[in-house]
Structure formats: structure tokens, C-alpha cells
Amino acid sequence: MKKMLLVAIICSATVYVWAQTQKPAKKSIAQSPAASAQRGAGVYKTECLSCHQADGGGVPHLNPPLYENTDVVGDKKKIISIVLKGMTDRIPIDGEYYGNNMASHANLTNQQIADVLTYIRASFGNKASAVTAEDVKAVRGGKKA
Ligand code: HEC
């Protein structure tokens, strides 16, 4: 009887160890600003470049430039909100008006928005702090990752 118990213990221990090795490695997203900006460059290409251009220069009277731009290097909450809601305000941006409409990009994940904003805040001559997924979550609210 004791032998049976021992065999049972060894079997379950073996299964336990095997199960541990089968767990997929937890996918962690590198949180350093450099890694975030690098991912953000990819998001920028697909989501923003067509309007704000590769060099962030925008298009005169249509799409604002993202450099020498007070908002881009200013309060994170404001630009997070613009990416989430879009912008059709027709208010002057550093003294200029832009006639195009920016659509909402709320379909992007908090991490993607953090990455693209970290990218633009560290590119085109900008030198502002990184934006994190937590920052985006705080503005968006709700449960979206
Ligand atoms: C369809 C063209 C278009 C796309 C795509 C687009 N934008 Fe815009 N963006 C605009 C326009 C136009 C404005 C200004 C709207 C206005 O003046 O009402 C703007 C405004 C902004 C502003 C605010 C600038 C300021 O100084 O207040 C930021 C920041 C910005 N866009 C970032 C982004 C990012 C990041 C993406 C990609 C995720 C993106 N935009 C995609 C056209 C676009």
C-alpha cells in the first residue's frame, strides 16, 4: 500500500514538472523608452505618416507638423486625448490653421498609443518624456488593454 502511494506521488510530481515546462513563456513587452519608441516608429508608419509625413513636417494648411509643436512636447494627456478622439477643432496650432480632419485612433491598444506618442516626442528634434500604457489607460478609462 505504501509503495502504491509512493508511485502515485512520483507520478503526480512528474506530471507537475512536465506541465510547468509546457507553459508558454510569458510575453513581456519591453518597457524602456527606447524600445517603446522603436515600436512606435512602426505604428507611426501605418497610422500617422500619410498625414504628418515621414519627417513629421505635416502638410501646410492641411496637417500640422509634429515638430516645433508646443502640444506634442507638452501635456501628455492632451495628445493622448487627441489620438483617442481625433481632432476636428480648427483651432490655431502654434498660430496656424489646418484644414484636414484627424480621425479617432481609439482602435489602437493603450500600448500602441503610448509607443507612437513616445516615438513622436523623441523624434524630429523633439526631446520630451516617454508616454506609458498606464498614462493612456488613465485618459481612456475602461478596460481596453
Ligand atoms: C487623416 C490625416 C491624419 C492622420 C492619419 C493623423 N493625423 Fe494627427 N492631425 C491631423 C490634423 C488635420 C490635425 C489638426 C486638426 C485640427 O486642426 O482640427 C492633427 C492633429 C494632431 C495632433 C495635435 C497637434 C497639436 O499641436 O495640437 C497630434 C499630437 C497628432 N495629430 C498626432 C497624430 C498621431 C500620433 C497620429 C497617428 C496615430 C495621427 N496624428 C494621425 C491629421 C492626421
PDB file of C-alpha atoms and ligand atoms in Angstrom:
ATOM      1  CA  MET A   1       0.000   0.000   0.000  1.00  0.00           C
ATOM      2  CA  LYS A   2       2.839   2.375   0.933  1.00  0.00           C
ATOM      3  CA  LYS A   3       4.517   1.527  -2.360  1.00  0.00           C
ATOM      4  CA  MET A   4       1.362   2.491  -4.294  1.00  0.00           C
ATOM      5  CA  LEU A   5       1.249   5.811  -2.529  1.00  0.00           C
ATOM      6  CA  LEU A   6       4.894   6.448  -3.347  1.00  0.00           C
ATOM      7  CA  VAL A   7       4.311   5.620  -7.016  1.00  0.00           C
ATOM      8  CA  ALA A   8       1.299   7.949  -7.073  1.00  0.00           C
ATOM      9  CA  ILE A   9       3.341  10.774  -5.567  1.00  0.00           C
ATOM     10  CA  ILE A  10       6.187  10.287  -8.032  1.00  0.00           C
ATOM     11  CA  CYS A  11       3.736  10.190 -10.939  1.00  0.00           C
ATOM     12  CA  SER A  12       1.949  13.370  -9.963  1.00  0.00           C
ATOM     13  CA  ALA A  13       5.256  15.115  -9.292  1.00  0.00           C
ATOM     14  CA  THR A  14       6.460  14.120 -12.759  1.00  0.00           C
ATOM     15  CA  VAL A  15       3.251  15.373 -14.364  1.00  0.00           C
ATOM     16  CA  TYR A  16       3.550  18.627 -12.402  1.00  0.00           C
ATOM     17  CA  VAL A  17       7.129  19.239 -13.542  1.00  0.00           C
ATOM     18  CA  TRP A  18       6.191  18.374 -17.126  1.00  0.00           C
ATOM     19  CA  ALA A  19       3.213  20.765 -17.010  1.00  0.00           C
ATOM     20  CA  GLN A  20       5.467  23.586 -15.807  1.00  0.00           C
ATOM     21  CA  THR A  21       7.784  23.125 -18.767  1.00  0.00           C
ATOM     22  CA  GLN A  22       4.785  23.262 -21.160  1.00  0.00           C
ATOM     23  CA  LYS A  23       3.633  26.706 -20.039  1.00  0.00           C
ATOM     24  CA  PRO A  24       4.268  29.261 -22.755  1.00  0.00           C
ATOM     25  CA  ALA A  25       6.841  31.845 -21.732  1.00  0.00           C
ATOM     26  CA  LYS A  26       5.025  34.969 -20.564  1.00  0.00           C
ATOM     27  CA  LYS A  27       5.265  37.516 -23.339  1.00  0.00           C
ATOM     28  CA  SER A  28       6.539  40.646 -21.777  1.00  0.00           C
ATOM     29  CA  ILE A  29       6.635  43.945 -23.598  1.00  0.00           C
ATOM     30  CA  ALA A  30       9.885  45.797 -23.086  1.00  0.00           C
ATOM     31  CA  GLN A  31       9.036  48.988 -21.243  1.00  0.00           C
ATOM     32  CA  SER A  32      12.184  51.020 -21.818  1.00  0.00           C
ATOM     33  CA  PRO A  33      11.520  54.322 -23.639  1.00  0.00           C
ATOM     34  CA  ALA A  34      13.928  53.264 -26.398  1.00  0.00           C
ATOM     35  CA  ALA A  35      12.062  50.003 -27.041  1.00  0.00           C
ATOM     36  CA  SER A  36       8.737  51.825 -26.925  1.00  0.00           C
ATOM     37  CA  ALA A  37       9.908  54.468 -29.424  1.00  0.00           C
ATOM     38  CA  GLN A  38      11.177  51.744 -31.726  1.00  0.00           C
ATOM     39  CA  ARG A  39       7.766  50.035 -31.764  1.00  0.00           C
ATOM     40  CA  GLY A  40       6.154  53.451 -32.099  1.00  0.00           C
ATOM     41  CA  ALA A  41       8.045  54.100 -35.330  1.00  0.00           C
ATOM     42  CA  GLY A  42       6.153  51.146 -36.835  1.00  0.00           C
ATOM     43  CA  VAL A  43       2.793  52.427 -35.575  1.00  0.00           C
ATOM     44  CA  TYR A  44       3.643  55.872 -36.953  1.00  0.00           C
ATOM     45  CA  LYS A  45       4.329  54.451 -40.418  1.00  0.00           C
ATOM     46  CA  THR A  46       0.971  52.718 -40.702  1.00  0.00           C
ATOM     47  CA  GLU A  47      -1.271  55.143 -38.773  1.00  0.00           C
ATOM     48  CA  CYS A  48       0.134  58.669 -38.941  1.00  0.00           C
ATOM     49  CA  LEU A  49       2.737  59.063 -41.678  1.00  0.00           C
ATOM     50  CA  SER A  50       0.252  59.599 -44.524  1.00  0.00           C
ATOM     51  CA  CYS A  51      -0.811  62.910 -42.954  1.00  0.00           C
ATOM     52  CA  HIS A  52       2.021  64.011 -40.683  1.00  0.00           C
ATOM     53  CA  GLN A  53       4.728  62.818 -43.134  1.00  0.00           C
ATOM     54  CA  ALA A  54       7.917  60.799 -42.622  1.00  0.00           C
ATOM     55  CA  ASP A  55       9.854  63.757 -41.237  1.00  0.00           C
ATOM     56  CA  GLY A  56       6.932  64.869 -39.028  1.00  0.00           C
ATOM     57  CA  GLY A  57       6.653  68.026 -41.123  1.00  0.00           C
ATOM     58  CA  GLY A  58       2.951  67.680 -41.907  1.00  0.00           C
ATOM     59  CA  VAL A  59       1.407  69.390 -44.932  1.00  0.00           C
ATOM     60  CA  PRO A  60       0.985  73.184 -44.941  1.00  0.00           C
ATOM     61  CA  HIS A  61      -2.600  74.265 -44.199  1.00  0.00           C
ATOM     62  CA  LEU A  62      -3.752  70.622 -44.078  1.00  0.00           C
ATOM     63  CA  ASN A  63      -1.947  68.600 -41.394  1.00  0.00           C
ATOM     64  CA  PRO A  64       0.102  70.154 -38.603  1.00  0.00           C
ATOM     65  CA  PRO A  65       3.798  69.398 -38.188  1.00  0.00           C
ATOM     66  CA  LEU A  66       4.750  67.360 -35.132  1.00  0.00           C
ATOM     67  CA  TYR A  67       7.974  69.265 -34.518  1.00  0.00           C
ATOM     68  CA  GLU A  68       8.317  72.787 -33.203  1.00  0.00           C
ATOM     69  CA  ASN A  69       4.852  71.985 -31.891  1.00  0.00           C
ATOM     70  CA  THR A  70       4.003  73.055 -28.338  1.00  0.00           C
ATOM     71  CA  ASP A  71       1.348  70.381 -27.757  1.00  0.00           C
ATOM     72  CA  VAL A  72       3.463  67.440 -28.920  1.00  0.00           C
ATOM     73  CA  VAL A  73       6.138  68.075 -26.293  1.00  0.00           C
ATOM     74  CA  GLY A  74       3.646  69.425 -23.739  1.00  0.00           C
ATOM     75  CA  ASP A  75       0.969  67.809 -21.552  1.00  0.00           C
ATOM     76  CA  LYS A  76       0.754  64.083 -22.348  1.00  0.00           C
ATOM     77  CA  LYS A  77      -2.955  63.948 -21.502  1.00  0.00           C
ATOM     78  CA  LYS A  78      -3.823  66.406 -24.252  1.00  0.00           C
ATOM     79  CA  ILE A  79      -2.135  64.492 -27.075  1.00  0.00           C
ATOM     80  CA  ILE A  80      -3.346  61.111 -25.747  1.00  0.00           C
ATOM     81  CA  SER A  81      -6.858  62.511 -25.896  1.00  0.00           C
ATOM     82  CA  ILE A  82      -6.320  63.825 -29.457  1.00  0.00           C
ATOM     83  CA  VAL A  83      -5.145  60.387 -30.657  1.00  0.00           C
ATOM     84  CA  LEU A  84      -8.102  58.682 -28.924  1.00  0.00           C
ATOM     85  CA  LYS A  85     -10.799  61.121 -30.060  1.00  0.00           C
ATOM     86  CA  GLY A  86      -9.321  62.574 -33.235  1.00  0.00           C
ATOM     87  CA  MET A  87      -9.285  66.319 -33.879  1.00  0.00           C
ATOM     88  CA  THR A  88     -11.556  68.480 -35.982  1.00  0.00           C
ATOM     89  CA  ASP A  89     -11.332  71.611 -33.849  1.00  0.00           C
ATOM     90  CA  ARG A  90      -9.997  74.083 -36.389  1.00  0.00           C
ATOM     91  CA  ILE A  91      -8.285  75.953 -33.622  1.00  0.00           C
ATOM     92  CA  PRO A  92      -4.912  77.517 -34.302  1.00  0.00           C
ATOM     93  CA  ILE A  93      -1.946  75.219 -33.635  1.00  0.00           C
ATOM     94  CA  ASP A  94       1.063  77.404 -32.861  1.00  0.00           C
ATOM     95  CA  GLY A  95      -0.677  80.187 -34.765  1.00  0.00           C
ATOM     96  CA  GLU A  96      -1.622  78.214 -37.906  1.00  0.00           C
ATOM     97  CA  TYR A  97      -4.894  76.608 -39.034  1.00  0.00           C
ATOM     98  CA  TYR A  98      -5.070  73.137 -40.585  1.00  0.00           C
ATOM     99  CA  GLY A  99      -7.998  72.131 -42.759  1.00  0.00           C
ATOM    100  CA  ASN A 100      -7.870  68.335 -42.664  1.00  0.00           C
ATOM    101  CA  ASN A 101      -9.664  66.155 -40.103  1.00  0.00           C
ATOM    102  CA  MET A 102      -7.832  63.691 -37.892  1.00  0.00           C
ATOM    103  CA  ALA A 103      -9.937  60.586 -37.202  1.00  0.00           C
ATOM    104  CA  SER A 104     -10.091  58.802 -33.853  1.00  0.00           C
ATOM    105  CA  HIS A 105      -7.427  56.149 -33.317  1.00  0.00           C
ATOM    106  CA  ALA A 106      -9.189  54.544 -30.345  1.00  0.00           C
ATOM    107  CA  ASN A 107      -8.881  51.177 -32.103  1.00  0.00           C
ATOM    108  CA  LEU A 108      -5.171  51.111 -31.211  1.00  0.00           C
ATOM    109  CA  THR A 109      -4.190  49.491 -27.899  1.00  0.00           C
ATOM    110  CA  ASN A 110      -3.002  51.618 -24.985  1.00  0.00           C
ATOM    111  CA  GLN A 111       0.487  50.243 -25.607  1.00  0.00           C
ATOM    112  CA  GLN A 112       0.415  51.190 -29.309  1.00  0.00           C
ATOM    113  CA  ILE A 113      -0.707  54.732 -28.490  1.00  0.00           C
ATOM    114  CA  ALA A 114       1.966  55.009 -25.791  1.00  0.00           C
ATOM    115  CA  ASP A 115       4.570  53.750 -28.256  1.00  0.00           C
ATOM    116  CA  VAL A 116       3.636  56.122 -31.082  1.00  0.00           C
ATOM    117  CA  LEU A 117       3.489  59.141 -28.759  1.00  0.00           C
ATOM    118  CA  THR A 118       6.802  58.175 -27.167  1.00  0.00           C
ATOM    119  CA  TYR A 119       8.173  57.984 -30.707  1.00  0.00           C
ATOM    120  CA  ILE A 120       6.962  61.409 -31.844  1.00  0.00           C
ATOM    121  CA  ARG A 121       8.046  63.018 -28.555  1.00  0.00           C
ATOM    122  CA  ALA A 122      11.572  61.693 -29.127  1.00  0.00           C
ATOM    123  CA  SER A 123      11.804  62.236 -32.912  1.00  0.00           C
ATOM    124  CA  PHE A 124      12.010  65.086 -35.435  1.00  0.00           C
ATOM    125  CA  GLY A 125      14.179  67.047 -32.986  1.00  0.00           C
ATOM    126  CA  ASN A 126      11.672  66.656 -30.097  1.00  0.00           C
ATOM    127  CA  LYS A 127      13.047  65.735 -26.697  1.00  0.00           C
ATOM    128  CA  ALA A 128      10.139  65.068 -24.344  1.00  0.00           C
ATOM    129  CA  SER A 129       9.467  62.290 -21.841  1.00  0.00           C
ATOM    130  CA  ALA A 130       8.009  58.899 -22.754  1.00  0.00           C
ATOM    131  CA  VAL A 131       4.290  58.091 -22.582  1.00  0.00           C
ATOM    132  CA  THR A 132       3.322  54.786 -20.924  1.00  0.00           C
ATOM    133  CA  ALA A 133       0.369  52.455 -21.464  1.00  0.00           C
ATOM    134  CA  GLU A 134      -0.755  53.435 -17.937  1.00  0.00           C
ATOM    135  CA  ASP A 135      -0.848  57.102 -18.991  1.00  0.00           C
ATOM    136  CA  VAL A 136      -3.096  56.166 -21.926  1.00  0.00           C
ATOM    137  CA  LYS A 137      -5.270  53.941 -19.762  1.00  0.00           C
ATOM    138  CA  ALA A 138      -5.784  56.796 -17.303  1.00  0.00           C
ATOM    139  CA  VAL A 139      -7.117  59.034 -20.102  1.00  0.00           C
ATOM    140  CA  ARG A 140      -9.153  56.357 -21.894  1.00  0.00           C
ATOM    141  CA  GLY A 141     -10.585  54.746 -18.792  1.00  0.00           C
ATOM    142  CA  GLY A 142     -12.308  51.371 -19.098  1.00  0.00           C
ATOM    143  CA  LYS A 143     -10.720  48.007 -19.585  1.00  0.00           C
ATOM    144  CA  LYS A 144      -9.109  48.091 -23.033  1.00  0.00           C
ATOM    145  CA  ALA A 145      -5.505  46.882 -22.823  1.00  0.00           C
TER     146      ALA A 145
HETATM  147  C1  HEC B   1      -6.039  61.910 -41.893  1.00  0.00           C
HETATM  148  C2  HEC B   1      -4.829  62.620 -41.526  1.00  0.00           C
HETATM  149  C3  HEC B   1      -4.246  62.365 -40.152  1.00  0.00           C
HETATM  150  C4  HEC B   1      -3.819  61.177 -39.605  1.00  0.00           C
HETATM  151  C5  HEC B   1      -3.846  59.802 -40.229  1.00  0.00           C
HETATM  152  C6  HEC B   1      -3.299  61.503 -38.298  1.00  0.00           C
HETATM  153  N1  HEC B   1      -3.411  62.840 -38.058  1.00  0.00           N
HETATM  154 FE1  HEC B   1      -2.833  63.840 -36.401  1.00  0.00          FE
HETATM  155  N2  HEC B   1      -3.722  65.530 -37.068  1.00  0.00           N
HETATM  156  C7  HEC B   1      -4.260  65.694 -38.323  1.00  0.00           C
HETATM  157  C8  HEC B   1      -4.870  67.011 -38.412  1.00  0.00           C
HETATM  158  C9  HEC B   1      -5.553  67.581 -39.644  1.00  0.00           C
HETATM  159  C10 HEC B   1      -4.713  67.625 -37.155  1.00  0.00           C
HETATM  160  C11 HEC B   1      -5.227  69.011 -36.733  1.00  0.00           C
HETATM  161  C12 HEC B   1      -6.748  69.042 -36.734  1.00  0.00           C
HETATM  162  C13 HEC B   1      -7.339  70.387 -36.437  1.00  0.00           C
HETATM  163  O1  HEC B   1      -6.651  71.399 -36.538  1.00  0.00           O
HETATM  164  O2  HEC B   1      -8.519  70.429 -36.075  1.00  0.00           O
HETATM  165  C14 HEC B   1      -3.945  66.669 -36.346  1.00  0.00           C
HETATM  166  C15 HEC B   1      -3.514  66.892 -35.046  1.00  0.00           C
HETATM  167  C16 HEC B   1      -2.656  66.073 -34.366  1.00  0.00           C
HETATM  168  C17 HEC B   1      -2.051  66.388 -33.103  1.00  0.00           C
HETATM  169  C18 HEC B   1      -2.264  67.658 -32.309  1.00  0.00           C
HETATM  170  C19 HEC B   1      -1.313  68.729 -32.732  1.00  0.00           C
HETATM  171  C20 HEC B   1      -1.436  69.932 -31.853  1.00  0.00           C
HETATM  172  O3  HEC B   1      -0.475  70.677 -31.838  1.00  0.00           O
HETATM  173  O4  HEC B   1      -2.443  70.132 -31.159  1.00  0.00           O
HETATM  174  C21 HEC B   1      -1.273  65.327 -32.752  1.00  0.00           C
HETATM  175  C22 HEC B   1      -0.414  65.186 -31.498  1.00  0.00           C
HETATM  176  C23 HEC B   1      -1.395  64.350 -33.792  1.00  0.00           C
HETATM  177  N3  HEC B   1      -2.248  64.822 -34.767  1.00  0.00           N
HETATM  178  C24 HEC B   1      -0.768  63.122 -33.791  1.00  0.00           C
HETATM  179  C25 HEC B   1      -1.126  62.087 -34.635  1.00  0.00           C
HETATM  180  C26 HEC B   1      -0.702  60.722 -34.463  1.00  0.00           C
HETATM  181  C27 HEC B   1       0.202  60.231 -33.353  1.00  0.00           C
HETATM  182  C28 HEC B   1      -1.277  60.004 -35.455  1.00  0.00           C
HETATM  183  C29 HEC B   1      -1.191  58.516 -35.693  1.00  0.00           C
HETATM  184  C30 HEC B   1      -1.644  57.676 -34.604  1.00  0.00           C
HETATM  185  C31 HEC B   1      -2.052  60.931 -36.270  1.00  0.00           C
HETATM  186  N4  HEC B   1      -1.931  62.172 -35.748  1.00  0.00           N
HETATM  187  C32 HEC B   1      -2.759  60.577 -37.419  1.00  0.00           C
HETATM  188  C33 HEC B   1      -4.260  64.745 -39.335  1.00  0.00           C
HETATM  189  C34 HEC B   1      -3.987  63.408 -39.174  1.00  0.00           C
END
